[in-house]
CSV table of C-alpha atoms in Angstrom, one decimal:
chain,number,residue,atom,x,y,z
D,1,MET,CA,68.1,-133.7,49.2
D,2,SER,CA,67.5,-136.0,46.2
D,3,GLN,CA,67.1,-139.6,47.1
D,4,TRP,CA,69.5,-140.6,44.3
D,5,LEU,CA,72.1,-138.3,45.9
D,6,VAL,CA,71.5,-140.0,49.2
D,7,LEU,CA,71.9,-143.4,47.5
D,8,THR,CA,75.2,-142.2,46.0
D,9,ILE,CA,76.5,-140.9,49.3
D,10,ALA,CA,75.4,-144.1,51.1
D,11,MET,CA,77.2,-146.3,48.6
D,12,ALA,CA,80.3,-144.2,48.7
D,13,ALA,CA,80.2,-144.3,52.5
D,14,VAL,CA,79.9,-148.1,52.6
D,15,CYS,CA,82.8,-148.5,50.2
D,16,GLY,CA,84.9,-146.0,52.2
D,17,VAL,CA,84.2,-147.9,55.5
D,18,VAL,CA,85.0,-151.3,54.0
D,19,LEU,CA,88.2,-150.0,52.3
D,20,ALA,CA,89.3,-148.1,55.4
D,21,ILE,CA,88.9,-151.2,57.7
D,22,THR,CA,90.7,-153.3,55.1
D,23,VAL,CA,93.7,-151.0,54.9
D,24,LEU,CA,93.9,-150.6,58.7
D,25,LYS,CA,93.5,-154.3,59.3
D,26,GLN,CA,96.3,-155.0,56.8
D,27,ARG,CA,98.7,-152.6,58.5
D,28,ARG,CA,98.3,-154.6,61.8
D,29,ILE,CA,99.1,-157.9,60.2
D,30,GLY,CA,102.6,-159.2,60.7
D,31,ALA,CA,105.0,-159.9,57.9
D,32,ASP,CA,104.8,-163.7,58.7
D,33,ASP,CA,101.1,-163.9,58.2
D,34,ASP,CA,100.0,-166.5,55.7
D,35,PRO,CA,96.5,-165.9,54.1
D,36,SER,CA,96.4,-169.4,52.8
D,37,GLU,CA,95.9,-170.6,56.4
D,38,THR,CA,92.3,-169.4,56.4
D,39,PRO,CA,90.3,-172.5,57.6
D,40,ASP,CA,88.2,-174.1,54.9
D,41,VAL,CA,85.2,-174.0,57.3
D,42,ILE,CA,85.3,-170.2,57.3
D,43,GLU,CA,85.2,-170.1,53.5
D,44,TYR,CA,82.3,-172.5,53.5
D,45,MET,CA,80.4,-170.5,56.1
D,46,THR,CA,81.1,-167.3,54.3
D,47,MET,CA,79.7,-168.8,51.1
D,48,MET,CA,76.6,-170.2,52.8
D,49,VAL,CA,75.8,-166.9,54.6
D,50,GLY,CA,76.2,-165.0,51.3
D,51,VAL,CA,73.8,-167.5,49.5
D,52,VAL,CA,71.2,-167.3,52.2
D,53,TYR,CA,71.3,-163.5,52.4
D,54,ALA,CA,71.1,-163.4,48.6
D,55,ILE,CA,67.9,-165.5,48.7
D,56,VAL,CA,66.4,-163.4,51.4
D,57,LEU,CA,67.3,-160.1,49.6
D,58,GLY,CA,65.9,-161.5,46.4
D,59,LEU,CA,62.6,-162.4,48.0
D,60,ALA,CA,62.4,-159.0,49.6
D,61,ILE,CA,62.9,-157.3,46.2
D,62,ALA,CA,60.4,-159.5,44.5
D,63,GLY,CA,57.8,-158.8,47.3
D,64,VAL,CA,58.1,-155.1,47.1
D,65,TRP,CA,58.1,-155.1,43.3
D,66,GLU,CA,54.9,-157.2,43.3
D,67,ALA,CA,53.4,-154.7,45.8
D,68,ARG,CA,54.4,-151.8,43.5
D,69,SER,CA,52.8,-153.5,40.5
D,70,ALA,CA,49.6,-154.1,42.4
D,71,ALA,CA,49.5,-150.4,43.4
D,72,GLU,CA,49.8,-149.5,39.7
D,73,ASP,CA,47.0,-151.8,38.8
D,74,THR,CA,44.9,-150.4,41.6
D,75,VAL,CA,45.3,-146.8,40.2
D,76,ARG,CA,44.4,-147.9,36.7
D,77,THR,CA,41.4,-149.8,37.9
D,78,GLU,CA,40.1,-146.8,39.9
D,79,ALA,CA,40.6,-144.4,37.0
D,80,GLN,CA,39.1,-146.8,34.4
D,81,ALA,CA,36.0,-147.4,36.6
D,82,LEU,CA,35.4,-143.7,37.0
D,83,HIS,CA,35.9,-143.3,33.2
D,84,GLU,CA,33.3,-146.0,32.6
D,85,VAL,CA,30.9,-144.1,34.9
D,86,SER,CA,31.3,-140.9,32.9
D,87,THR,CA,30.8,-142.7,29.6
D,88,ARG,CA,27.9,-145.0,30.6
D,89,VAL,CA,25.9,-142.1,32.2
D,90,ALA,CA,25.2,-140.8,28.7
D,91,ALA,CA,22.0,-142.8,28.8
D,92,TYR,CA,20.6,-140.6,31.5
D,93,PRO,CA,18.8,-137.2,31.0
D,94,PRO,CA,21.1,-134.2,30.5
D,95,PRO,CA,20.7,-132.7,34.0
D,96,VAL,CA,21.4,-136.0,35.7
D,97,ARG,CA,24.2,-136.9,33.3
D,98,ASP,CA,25.9,-133.5,33.7
D,99,ARG,CA,25.7,-133.6,37.5
D,100,ILE,CA,27.3,-137.1,37.7
D,101,ARG,CA,30.0,-136.2,35.3
D,102,SER,CA,30.7,-133.0,37.1
D,103,ASP,CA,31.0,-134.9,40.4
D,104,VAL,CA,33.3,-137.5,38.8
D,105,ASP,CA,35.5,-134.7,37.4
D,106,ALA,CA,35.6,-133.0,40.8
D,107,TYR,CA,36.7,-136.2,42.5
D,108,VAL,CA,39.4,-136.9,39.9
D,109,GLY,CA,40.6,-133.3,40.0
D,110,TYR,CA,40.9,-133.5,43.7
D,111,ILE,CA,42.8,-136.8,43.5
D,112,ILE,CA,45.3,-135.4,41.1
D,113,HIS,CA,45.9,-132.0,42.6
D,114,LYS,CA,45.2,-132.3,46.3
D,115,GLU,CA,45.1,-135.9,47.5
D,116,TRP,CA,48.1,-137.3,45.6
D,117,PRO,CA,50.6,-134.9,47.3
D,118,VAL,CA,49.1,-135.8,50.7
D,119,MET,CA,49.4,-139.5,49.9
D,120,THR,CA,53.0,-139.0,48.7
D,121,GLU,CA,54.1,-137.1,51.7
D,122,GLN,CA,52.0,-138.5,54.5
D,123,GLN,CA,51.2,-142.0,53.1
D,124,ARG,CA,47.5,-141.7,53.7
D,125,LEU,CA,44.3,-140.7,51.9
D,126,THR,CA,42.0,-137.7,52.8
D,127,GLN,CA,38.5,-137.6,54.1
D,128,ARG,CA,37.6,-135.1,51.5
D,129,GLY,CA,38.4,-137.6,48.7
D,130,THR,CA,36.2,-140.2,50.5
D,131,ASP,CA,33.3,-137.7,50.7
D,132,LEU,CA,33.6,-136.7,47.0
D,133,LEU,CA,33.4,-140.4,45.9
D,134,ALA,CA,30.5,-140.9,48.3
D,135,LYS,CA,28.7,-138.1,46.5
D,136,VAL,CA,29.3,-139.8,43.1
D,137,ARG,CA,27.9,-143.0,44.6
D,138,SER,CA,24.9,-141.1,46.0
D,139,ASP,CA,24.2,-139.5,42.6
D,140,VAL,CA,24.3,-142.8,40.8
D,141,ILE,CA,22.2,-144.8,43.3
D,142,GLY,CA,19.8,-142.0,43.9
D,143,TYR,CA,18.5,-141.8,40.3
D,144,HIS,CA,15.6,-144.0,39.4
D,145,PRO,CA,15.6,-145.1,35.7
D,146,ARG,CA,12.4,-144.0,33.8
D,147,ASN,CA,12.6,-146.6,31.1
D,148,ASP,CA,14.3,-149.9,30.1
D,149,TYR,CA,17.0,-148.1,28.2
D,150,GLU,CA,18.1,-146.2,31.3
D,151,GLY,CA,17.5,-149.3,33.5
D,152,GLN,CA,20.1,-151.2,31.4
D,153,SER,CA,22.7,-148.7,32.4
D,154,TYR,CA,21.8,-148.4,36.0
D,155,GLN,CA,23.3,-151.6,37.4
D,156,PRO,CA,26.6,-151.3,35.4
D,157,LEU,CA,27.0,-147.8,36.8
D,158,VAL,CA,26.4,-149.0,40.3
D,159,ASP,CA,28.9,-151.8,39.8
D,160,GLN,CA,31.6,-149.4,38.4
D,161,VAL,CA,31.2,-147.1,41.4
D,162,GLY,CA,31.7,-150.1,43.6
D,163,VAL,CA,34.9,-151.0,41.7
D,164,ALA,CA,36.2,-147.5,42.1
D,165,ASP,CA,35.5,-147.5,45.8
D,166,ASP,CA,37.2,-150.9,46.3
D,167,ALA,CA,40.2,-149.7,44.3
D,168,ARG,CA,40.4,-146.6,46.5
D,169,ASN,CA,40.5,-148.7,49.6
D,170,ASN,CA,43.3,-150.8,48.1
D,171,ARG,CA,45.1,-147.6,47.2
D,172,ALA,CA,44.8,-146.6,50.9
D,173,ASP,CA,46.3,-149.9,52.0
D,174,ALA,CA,49.2,-149.5,49.5
D,175,ALA,CA,50.0,-145.9,50.5
D,176,GLY,CA,52.3,-146.9,53.3
D,177,SER,CA,55.2,-149.3,53.7
D,178,THR,CA,54.6,-152.9,53.0
D,179,LEU,CA,57.6,-154.5,54.8
D,180,PRO,CA,57.4,-154.8,58.6
D,181,GLY,CA,60.2,-153.5,60.8
D,182,VAL,CA,61.4,-157.0,61.7
D,183,VAL,CA,62.1,-157.7,58.0
D,184,TRP,CA,64.1,-154.5,57.8
D,185,PHE,CA,66.1,-155.5,60.9
D,186,GLY,CA,66.9,-158.8,59.2
D,187,LEU,CA,67.9,-157.2,55.9
D,188,ILE,CA,70.2,-154.6,57.5
D,189,ALA,CA,71.7,-157.1,60.0
D,190,GLY,CA,72.2,-159.6,57.2
D,191,ALA,CA,74.0,-157.0,55.1
D,192,ALA,CA,76.3,-156.1,58.0
D,193,VAL,CA,77.1,-159.8,58.6
D,194,THR,CA,77.6,-160.5,54.9
D,195,ILE,CA,80.0,-157.5,54.4
D,196,GLY,CA,81.7,-158.2,57.7
D,197,LEU,CA,82.6,-161.8,56.6
D,198,ILE,CA,84.8,-160.2,53.9
D,199,PHE,CA,87.4,-159.6,56.5
D,200,THR,CA,87.5,-163.2,57.7
D,201,LEU,CA,89.0,-164.2,54.3
D,202,GLN,CA,92.2,-162.1,55.0
D,203,ILE,CA,91.9,-160.0,51.8
D,204,ARG,CA,95.1,-158.1,51.0
D,205,ARG,CA,95.6,-154.5,49.8
D,206,SER,CA,95.9,-155.4,46.1
D,207,ALA,CA,93.9,-153.3,43.7
D,208,ARG,CA,91.9,-156.3,42.6
D,209,GLU,CA,90.8,-157.3,46.1
D,210,LEU,CA,90.0,-153.8,47.2
D,211,LEU,CA,88.0,-153.2,44.1
D,212,MET,CA,86.0,-156.4,44.6
D,213,ALA,CA,85.3,-155.5,48.2
D,214,ALA,CA,84.2,-152.0,47.3
D,215,LEU,CA,81.9,-153.2,44.5
D,216,PHE,CA,80.4,-155.9,46.7
D,217,SER,CA,79.5,-153.5,49.5
D,218,ALA,CA,78.2,-151.0,47.0
D,219,LEU,CA,76.0,-153.6,45.4
D,220,ILE,CA,74.5,-154.6,48.8
D,221,ALA,CA,73.8,-150.9,49.5
D,222,PHE,CA,72.1,-150.4,46.1
D,223,LEU,CA,69.9,-153.5,46.5
D,224,LEU,CA,68.8,-152.3,49.9
D,225,PHE,CA,68.0,-148.9,48.4
D,226,LEU,CA,65.8,-150.7,45.8
D,227,VAL,CA,63.9,-152.5,48.5
D,228,TRP,CA,63.4,-149.3,50.5
D,229,ASP,CA,62.3,-147.4,47.4
D,230,PHE,CA,59.8,-150.0,46.2
D,231,ASP,CA,58.5,-150.5,49.8
D,232,ALA,CA,56.3,-147.4,49.5
D,233,PRO,CA,54.8,-147.4,46.0
D,234,PHE,CA,53.5,-143.8,46.0
D,235,SER,CA,56.1,-142.0,48.1
D,236,ARG,CA,59.7,-142.4,46.9
D,237,ALA,CA,62.0,-141.9,43.9
D,238,ILE,CA,60.6,-144.7,41.7
D,239,SER,CA,57.0,-144.0,42.6
D,240,THR,CA,53.6,-144.8,41.0
D,241,GLY,CA,52.1,-141.6,39.6
D,242,SER,CA,48.6,-140.4,38.8
D,243,GLY,CA,49.1,-140.8,35.0
D,244,ALA,CA,46.2,-143.2,34.7
D,245,PHE,CA,43.8,-140.4,35.9
D,246,THR,CA,45.4,-137.7,33.7
D,247,ASP,CA,45.3,-140.0,30.6
D,248,LEU,CA,41.6,-140.8,31.0
D,249,PHE,CA,40.6,-137.3,32.2
D,250,PRO,CA,42.8,-134.9,30.3
D,251,HIS,CA,40.3,-132.1,30.7
D,252,VAL,CA,40.5,-132.1,34.5
């Protein structure tokens, strides 16, 4: 089932629950009930809870968005470092140059076609990808430059392989969820409390009040979906793709 369909169903369900409770609650209210008798302290508490939850929810969205942006930067850094290796190795003899480029292409091809689906579905990297990158590192470090021209390219190549390896480790760290379970408990409990406080204000069955209650609950559900989606940068609907690799290695 599409995650956007799940979001639509969840928002509709939240709206339906809120409206149903509102209508049922209204039917049980006597004719002599006066909504103007709502204590001012309840209105104040409702406002403060809403403000506090909005701050917490905003911080959660900002945090997962920053994590997603960092994941995109990590992918670009890894792809660019490998591209630099393929380019700078032109100073080496043809057999060495071709072997290194072939190993880089093998690693990139495996990342795009094999490891990326595993990372998306299981939120982890593969040992095969680690071994292929280790082979690239071994090829680069194992060659001994024969002259100054090759020597000038040796250390930059070693550095770029190190950058790619570090970016791969960062990509492994970003493959899973970034928010701990206790934060999710707070977000969901806060949403329940915030929506539940709607009923303390004695809203009526007027079209305007029902519409505002439904829109408010749908907004909370949508924002929680955004946090959940951004929480795993590589795994969900708005995910970070392997476009950086395919752009720099179109032949793979």
